[in-house]
PDB file of N, CA and C in Angstrom:
ATOM      1  N   ARG A  12       7.576  13.704  97.406  1.00  0.00           N
ATOM      2  CA  ARG A  12       6.255  13.691  97.971  1.00  0.00           C
ATOM      3  C   ARG A  12       5.699  15.093  98.041  1.00  0.00           C
ATOM      4  N   GLU A  13       4.448  15.176  98.326  1.00  0.00           N
ATOM      5  CA  GLU A  13       3.775  16.462  98.405  1.00  0.00           C
ATOM      6  C   GLU A  13       3.152  16.650  99.774  1.00  0.00           C
ATOM      7  N   PHE A  14       2.968  17.909 100.135  1.00  0.00           N
ATOM      8  CA  PHE A  14       2.085  18.182 101.257  1.00  0.00           C
ATOM      9  C   PHE A  14       1.228  19.374 100.909  1.00  0.00           C
ATOM     10  N   TYR A  15       0.066  19.389 101.477  1.00  0.00           N
ATOM     11  CA  TYR A  15      -0.935  20.398 101.165  1.00  0.00           C
ATOM     12  C   TYR A  15      -1.662  20.740 102.455  1.00  0.00           C
ATOM     13  N   ILE A  16      -1.794  22.010 102.729  1.00  0.00           N
ATOM     14  CA  ILE A  16      -2.543  22.458 103.898  1.00  0.00           C
ATOM     15  C   ILE A  16      -3.917  22.923 103.417  1.00  0.00           C
ATOM     16  N   ILE A  17      -4.964  22.342 103.972  1.00  0.00           N
ATOM     17  CA  ILE A  17      -6.307  22.720 103.541  1.00  0.00           C
ATOM     18  C   ILE A  17      -6.546  24.202 103.862  1.00  0.00           C
ATOM     19  N   PRO A  18      -7.329  24.862 103.036  1.00  0.00           N
ATOM     20  CA  PRO A  18      -7.532  26.309 103.208  1.00  0.00           C
ATOM     21  C   PRO A  18      -7.952  26.727 104.620  1.00  0.00           C
ATOM     22  N   GLU A  19      -8.781  25.931 105.271  1.00  0.00           N
ATOM     23  CA  GLU A  19      -9.269  26.291 106.607  1.00  0.00           C
ATOM     24  C   GLU A  19      -8.151  26.300 107.655  1.00  0.00           C
ATOM     25  N   ALA A  20      -7.054  25.599 107.385  1.00  0.00           N
ATOM     26  CA  ALA A  20      -5.956  25.486 108.357  1.00  0.00           C
ATOM     27  C   ALA A  20      -4.753  26.355 107.994  1.00  0.00           C
ATOM     28  N   ARG A  21      -4.864  27.125 106.946  1.00  0.00           N
ATOM     29  CA  ARG A  21      -3.740  27.954 106.514  1.00  0.00           C
ATOM     30  C   ARG A  21      -3.552  29.170 107.424  1.00  0.00           C
ATOM     31  N   HIS A  22      -2.365  29.766 107.312  1.00  0.00           N
ATOM     32  CA  HIS A  22      -2.000  30.982 108.048  1.00  0.00           C
ATOM     33  C   HIS A  22      -1.928  30.757 109.555  1.00  0.00           C
ATOM     34  N   GLN A  23      -1.566  29.518 109.940  1.00  0.00           N
ATOM     35  CA  GLN A  23      -1.381  29.184 111.348  1.00  0.00           C
ATOM     36  C   GLN A  23       0.033  28.659 111.591  1.00  0.00           C
ATOM     37  N   GLY A  24       0.873  28.692 110.552  1.00  0.00           N
ATOM     38  CA  GLY A  24       2.246  28.224 110.694  1.00  0.00           C
ATOM     39  C   GLY A  24       2.447  26.742 110.448  1.00  0.00           C
ATOM     40  N   LEU A  25       1.389  26.029 110.091  1.00  0.00           N
ATOM     41  CA  LEU A  25       1.502  24.585 109.890  1.00  0.00           C
ATOM     42  C   LEU A  25       2.409  24.226 108.719  1.00  0.00           C
ATOM     43  N   GLY A  26       2.258  24.927 107.609  1.00  0.00           N
ATOM     44  CA  GLY A  26       3.082  24.648 106.431  1.00  0.00           C
ATOM     45  C   GLY A  26       4.544  24.933 106.695  1.00  0.00           C
ATOM     46  N   SER A  27       4.829  26.039 107.349  1.00  0.00           N
ATOM     47  CA  SER A  27       6.212  26.383 107.678  1.00  0.00           C
ATOM     48  C   SER A  27       6.808  25.358 108.629  1.00  0.00           C
ATOM     49  N   HIS A  28       6.025  24.944 109.618  1.00  0.00           N
ATOM     50  CA  HIS A  28       6.503  23.937 110.567  1.00  0.00           C
ATOM     51  C   HIS A  28       6.796  22.618 109.862  1.00  0.00           C
ATOM     52  N   LEU A  29       5.897  22.194 109.004  1.00  0.00           N
ATOM     53  CA  LEU A  29       6.084  20.944 108.272  1.00  0.00           C
ATOM     54  C   LEU A  29       7.299  21.015 107.356  1.00  0.00           C
ATOM     55  N   ALA A  30       7.480  22.151 106.672  1.00  0.00           N
ATOM     56  CA  ALA A  30       8.635  22.322 105.781  1.00  0.00           C
ATOM     57  C   ALA A  30       9.936  22.310 106.571  1.00  0.00           C
ATOM     58  N   THR A  31       9.966  23.002 107.709  1.00  0.00           N
ATOM     59  CA  THR A  31      11.177  23.050 108.538  1.00  0.00           C
ATOM     60  C   THR A  31      11.510  21.671 109.087  1.00  0.00           C
ATOM     61  N   HIS A  32      10.513  20.960 109.580  1.00  0.00           N
ATOM     62  CA  HIS A  32      10.735  19.618 110.119  1.00  0.00           C
ATOM     63  C   HIS A  32      11.259  18.669 109.037  1.00  0.00           C
ATOM     64  N   THR A  33      10.670  18.732 107.862  1.00  0.00           N
ATOM     65  CA  THR A  33      11.114  17.883 106.756  1.00  0.00           C
ATOM     66  C   THR A  33      12.565  18.191 106.394  1.00  0.00           C
ATOM     67  N   GLU A  34      12.902  19.468 106.305  1.00  0.00           N
ATOM     68  CA  GLU A  34      14.275  19.851 105.993  1.00  0.00           C
ATOM     69  C   GLU A  34      15.240  19.348 107.068  1.00  0.00           C
ATOM     70  N   GLN A  35      14.883  19.498 108.339  1.00  0.00           N
ATOM     71  CA  GLN A  35      15.747  19.032 109.427  1.00  0.00           C
ATOM     72  C   GLN A  35      15.983  17.529 109.353  1.00  0.00           C
ATOM     73  N   CYS A  36      14.944  16.776 109.046  1.00  0.00           N
ATOM     74  CA  CYS A  36      15.082  15.315 108.918  1.00  0.00           C
ATOM     75  C   CYS A  36      16.026  14.958 107.770  1.00  0.00           C
ATOM     76  N   LEU A  37      15.889  15.649 106.649  1.00  0.00           N
ATOM     77  CA  LEU A  37      16.743  15.374 105.499  1.00  0.00           C
ATOM     78  C   LEU A  37      18.192  15.761 105.781  1.00  0.00           C
ATOM     79  N   ARG A  38      18.397  16.864 106.453  1.00  0.00           N
ATOM     80  CA  ARG A  38      19.759  17.283 106.814  1.00  0.00           C
ATOM     81  C   ARG A  38      20.384  16.277 107.785  1.00  0.00           C
ATOM     82  N   LYS A  39      19.584  15.770 108.706  1.00  0.00           N
ATOM     83  CA  LYS A  39      20.071  14.820 109.705  1.00  0.00           C
ATOM     84  C   LYS A  39      20.596  13.538 109.062  1.00  0.00           C
ATOM     85  N   ILE A  40      20.011  13.152 107.933  1.00  0.00           N
ATOM     86  CA  ILE A  40      20.481  11.931 107.258  1.00  0.00           C
ATOM     87  C   ILE A  40      21.511  12.237 106.177  1.00  0.00           C
ATOM     88  N   GLY A  41      22.001  13.489 106.150  1.00  0.00           N
ATOM     89  CA  GLY A  41      23.124  13.817 105.288  1.00  0.00           C
ATOM     90  C   GLY A  41      22.848  14.604 104.026  1.00  0.00           C
ATOM     91  N   ALA A  42      21.620  15.003 103.798  1.00  0.00           N
ATOM     92  CA  ALA A  42      21.323  15.792 102.594  1.00  0.00           C
ATOM     93  C   ALA A  42      22.005  17.150 102.701  1.00  0.00           C
ATOM     94  N   GLN A  43      22.743  17.508 101.673  1.00  0.00           N
ATOM     95  CA  GLN A  43      23.431  18.797 101.680  1.00  0.00           C
ATOM     96  C   GLN A  43      22.736  19.815 100.779  1.00  0.00           C
ATOM     97  N   LYS A  44      22.138  19.353  99.713  1.00  0.00           N
ATOM     98  CA  LYS A  44      21.442  20.231  98.772  1.00  0.00           C
ATOM     99  C   LYS A  44      20.036  19.668  98.605  1.00  0.00           C
ATOM    100  N   LEU A  45      19.033  20.527  98.731  1.00  0.00           N
ATOM    101  CA  LEU A  45      17.648  20.090  98.609  1.00  0.00           C
ATOM    102  C   LEU A  45      16.992  20.814  97.435  1.00  0.00           C
ATOM    103  N   TYR A  46      16.108  20.121  96.760  1.00  0.00           N
ATOM    104  CA  TYR A  46      15.368  20.685  95.635  1.00  0.00           C
ATOM    105  C   TYR A  46      13.894  20.359  95.811  1.00  0.00           C
ATOM    106  N   LEU A  47      13.057  21.249  95.323  1.00  0.00           N
ATOM    107  CA  LEU A  47      11.627  20.963  95.280  1.00  0.00           C
ATOM    108  C   LEU A  47      11.022  21.648  94.069  1.00  0.00           C
ATOM    109  N   THR A  48       9.859  21.185  93.697  1.00  0.00           N
ATOM    110  CA  THR A  48       9.125  21.835  92.615  1.00  0.00           C
ATOM    111  C   THR A  48       7.897  22.517  93.218  1.00  0.00           C
ATOM    112  N   SER A  49       7.476  23.584  92.567  1.00  0.00           N
ATOM    113  CA  SER A  49       6.342  24.348  93.091  1.00  0.00           C
ATOM    114  C   SER A  49       5.507  24.902  91.956  1.00  0.00           C
ATOM    115  N   ASP A  50       4.204  24.900  92.183  1.00  0.00           N
ATOM    116  CA  ASP A  50       3.347  25.593  91.229  1.00  0.00           C
ATOM    117  C   ASP A  50       3.404  27.084  91.554  1.00  0.00           C
ATOM    118  N   PRO A  51       2.988  27.922  90.625  1.00  0.00           N
ATOM    119  CA  PRO A  51       3.095  29.371  90.828  1.00  0.00           C
ATOM    120  C   PRO A  51       2.399  29.878  92.099  1.00  0.00           C
ATOM    121  N   ALA A  52       1.306  29.259  92.483  1.00  0.00           N
ATOM    122  CA  ALA A  52       0.553  29.724  93.653  1.00  0.00           C
ATOM    123  C   ALA A  52       1.334  29.574  94.958  1.00  0.00           C
ATOM    124  N   ALA A  53       2.295  28.651  95.013  1.00  0.00           N
ATOM    125  CA  ALA A  53       3.034  28.394  96.254  1.00  0.00           C
ATOM    126  C   ALA A  53       4.447  28.976  96.258  1.00  0.00           C
ATOM    127  N   LEU A  54       4.875  29.593  95.175  1.00  0.00           N
ATOM    128  CA  LEU A  54       6.243  30.119  95.098  1.00  0.00           C
ATOM    129  C   LEU A  54       6.573  31.084  96.235  1.00  0.00           C
ATOM    130  N   ALA A  55       5.708  32.015  96.518  1.00  0.00           N
ATOM    131  CA  ALA A  55       5.978  33.009  97.564  1.00  0.00           C
ATOM    132  C   ALA A  55       6.153  32.328  98.917  1.00  0.00           C
ATOM    133  N   PHE A  56       5.356  31.315  99.200  1.00  0.00           N
ATOM    134  CA  PHE A  56       5.492  30.567 100.457  1.00  0.00           C
ATOM    135  C   PHE A  56       6.882  29.967 100.577  1.00  0.00           C
ATOM    136  N   TRP A  57       7.313  29.252  99.541  1.00  0.00           N
ATOM    137  CA  TRP A  57       8.617  28.596  99.585  1.00  0.00           C
ATOM    138  C   TRP A  57       9.750  29.612  99.696  1.00  0.00           C
ATOM    139  N   GLN A  58       9.612  30.728  99.028  1.00  0.00           N
ATOM    140  CA  GLN A  58      10.645  31.758  99.116  1.00  0.00           C
ATOM    141  C   GLN A  58      10.693  32.358 100.524  1.00  0.00           C
ATOM    142  N   ARG A  59       9.550  32.518 101.167  1.00  0.00           N
ATOM    143  CA  ARG A  59       9.542  32.986 102.562  1.00  0.00           C
ATOM    144  C   ARG A  59      10.207  31.966 103.483  1.00  0.00           C
ATOM    145  N   CYS A  60      10.186  30.708 103.107  1.00  0.00           N
ATOM    146  CA  CYS A  60      10.836  29.646 103.888  1.00  0.00           C
ATOM    147  C   CYS A  60      12.326  29.531 103.563  1.00  0.00           C
ATOM    148  N   GLY A  61      12.830  30.415 102.730  1.00  0.00           N
ATOM    149  CA  GLY A  61      14.261  30.431 102.444  1.00  0.00           C
ATOM    150  C   GLY A  61      14.706  29.692 101.198  1.00  0.00           C
ATOM    151  N   TRP A  62      13.778  29.185 100.428  1.00  0.00           N
ATOM    152  CA  TRP A  62      14.122  28.479  99.193  1.00  0.00           C
ATOM    153  C   TRP A  62      14.397  29.490  98.093  1.00  0.00           C
ATOM    154  N   ARG A  63      15.365  29.163  97.230  1.00  0.00           N
ATOM    155  CA  ARG A  63      15.740  30.038  96.116  1.00  0.00           C
ATOM    156  C   ARG A  63      15.257  29.446  94.795  1.00  0.00           C
ATOM    157  N   LEU A  64      14.679  30.287  93.993  1.00  0.00           N
ATOM    158  CA  LEU A  64      14.201  29.888  92.679  1.00  0.00           C
ATOM    159  C   LEU A  64      15.396  29.670  91.751  1.00  0.00           C
ATOM    160  N   THR A  65      15.440  28.524  91.088  1.00  0.00           N
ATOM    161  CA  THR A  65      16.473  28.283  90.077  1.00  0.00           C
ATOM    162  C   THR A  65      15.935  28.792  88.747  1.00  0.00           C
ATOM    163  N   GLU A  66      16.759  28.737  87.741  1.00  0.00           N
ATOM    164  CA  GLU A  66      16.312  29.159  86.416  1.00  0.00           C
ATOM    165  C   GLU A  66      15.712  28.000  85.628  1.00  0.00           C
ATOM    166  N   GLU A  67      15.614  26.844  86.270  1.00  0.00           N
ATOM    167  CA  GLU A  67      15.112  25.652  85.590  1.00  0.00           C
ATOM    168  C   GLU A  67      13.620  25.464  85.816  1.00  0.00           C
ATOM    169  N   ILE A  68      12.990  24.852  84.843  1.00  0.00           N
ATOM    170  CA  ILE A  68      11.564  24.535  84.897  1.00  0.00           C
ATOM    171  C   ILE A  68      11.426  23.047  84.583  1.00  0.00           C
ATOM    172  N   CYS A  69      10.580  22.349  85.334  1.00  0.00           N
ATOM    173  CA  CYS A  69      10.319  20.923  85.071  1.00  0.00           C
ATOM    174  C   CYS A  69       9.539  20.756  83.773  1.00  0.00           C
ATOM    175  N   SER A  70       9.507  19.541  83.309  1.00  0.00           N
ATOM    176  CA  SER A  70       8.766  19.250  82.081  1.00  0.00           C
ATOM    177  C   SER A  70       7.271  19.522  82.246  1.00  0.00           C
ATOM    178  N   ASN A  71       6.773  19.529  83.484  1.00  0.00           N
ATOM    179  CA  ASN A  71       5.352  19.812  83.712  1.00  0.00           C
ATOM    180  C   ASN A  71       5.123  21.283  84.070  1.00  0.00           C
ATOM    181  N   ASP A  72       6.085  22.150  83.729  1.00  0.00           N
ATOM    182  CA  ASP A  72       5.996  23.597  83.903  1.00  0.00           C
ATOM    183  C   ASP A  72       6.023  24.067  85.363  1.00  0.00           C
ATOM    184  N   LEU A  73       6.486  23.228  86.281  1.00  0.00           N
ATOM    185  CA  LEU A  73       6.644  23.650  87.671  1.00  0.00           C
ATOM    186  C   LEU A  73       8.030  24.241  87.853  1.00  0.00           C
ATOM    187  N   SER A  74       8.122  25.259  88.679  1.00  0.00           N
ATOM    188  CA  SER A  74       9.411  25.880  88.974  1.00  0.00           C
ATOM    189  C   SER A  74      10.218  24.973  89.902  1.00  0.00           C
ATOM    190  N   ILE A  75      11.531  25.029  89.796  1.00  0.00           N
ATOM    191  CA  ILE A  75      12.426  24.270  90.671  1.00  0.00           C
ATOM    192  C   ILE A  75      13.101  25.254  91.628  1.00  0.00           C
ATOM    193  N   LEU A  76      13.050  24.915  92.911  1.00  0.00           N
ATOM    194  CA  LEU A  76      13.695  25.722  93.946  1.00  0.00           C
ATOM    195  C   LEU A  76      14.756  24.879  94.635  1.00  0.00           C
ATOM    196  N   GLU A  77      15.742  25.555  95.250  1.00  0.00           N
ATOM    197  CA  GLU A  77      16.802  24.830  95.947  1.00  0.00           C
ATOM    198  C   GLU A  77      17.107  25.487  97.283  1.00  0.00           C
ATOM    199  N   LYS A  78      17.722  24.699  98.144  1.00  0.00           N
ATOM    200  CA  LYS A  78      18.124  25.213  99.443  1.00  0.00           C
ATOM    201  C   LYS A  78      19.352  24.463  99.896  1.00  0.00           C
TER     202      LYS A  78
END
């Protein structure tokens, strides 16, 4: 699934909170390794949230990150 924070609501911690909550829920049900795809504009955000860029690229040219 995707989530998107509208420009007017950015830089208030909403995206980080949503990402952290989602990760906690997935860990609670037993997920040990998490992956996501990101367009270039959001890479820095995900990396600030602790995600690591893999060397793989999806067929739609999105980067794959893991945590």
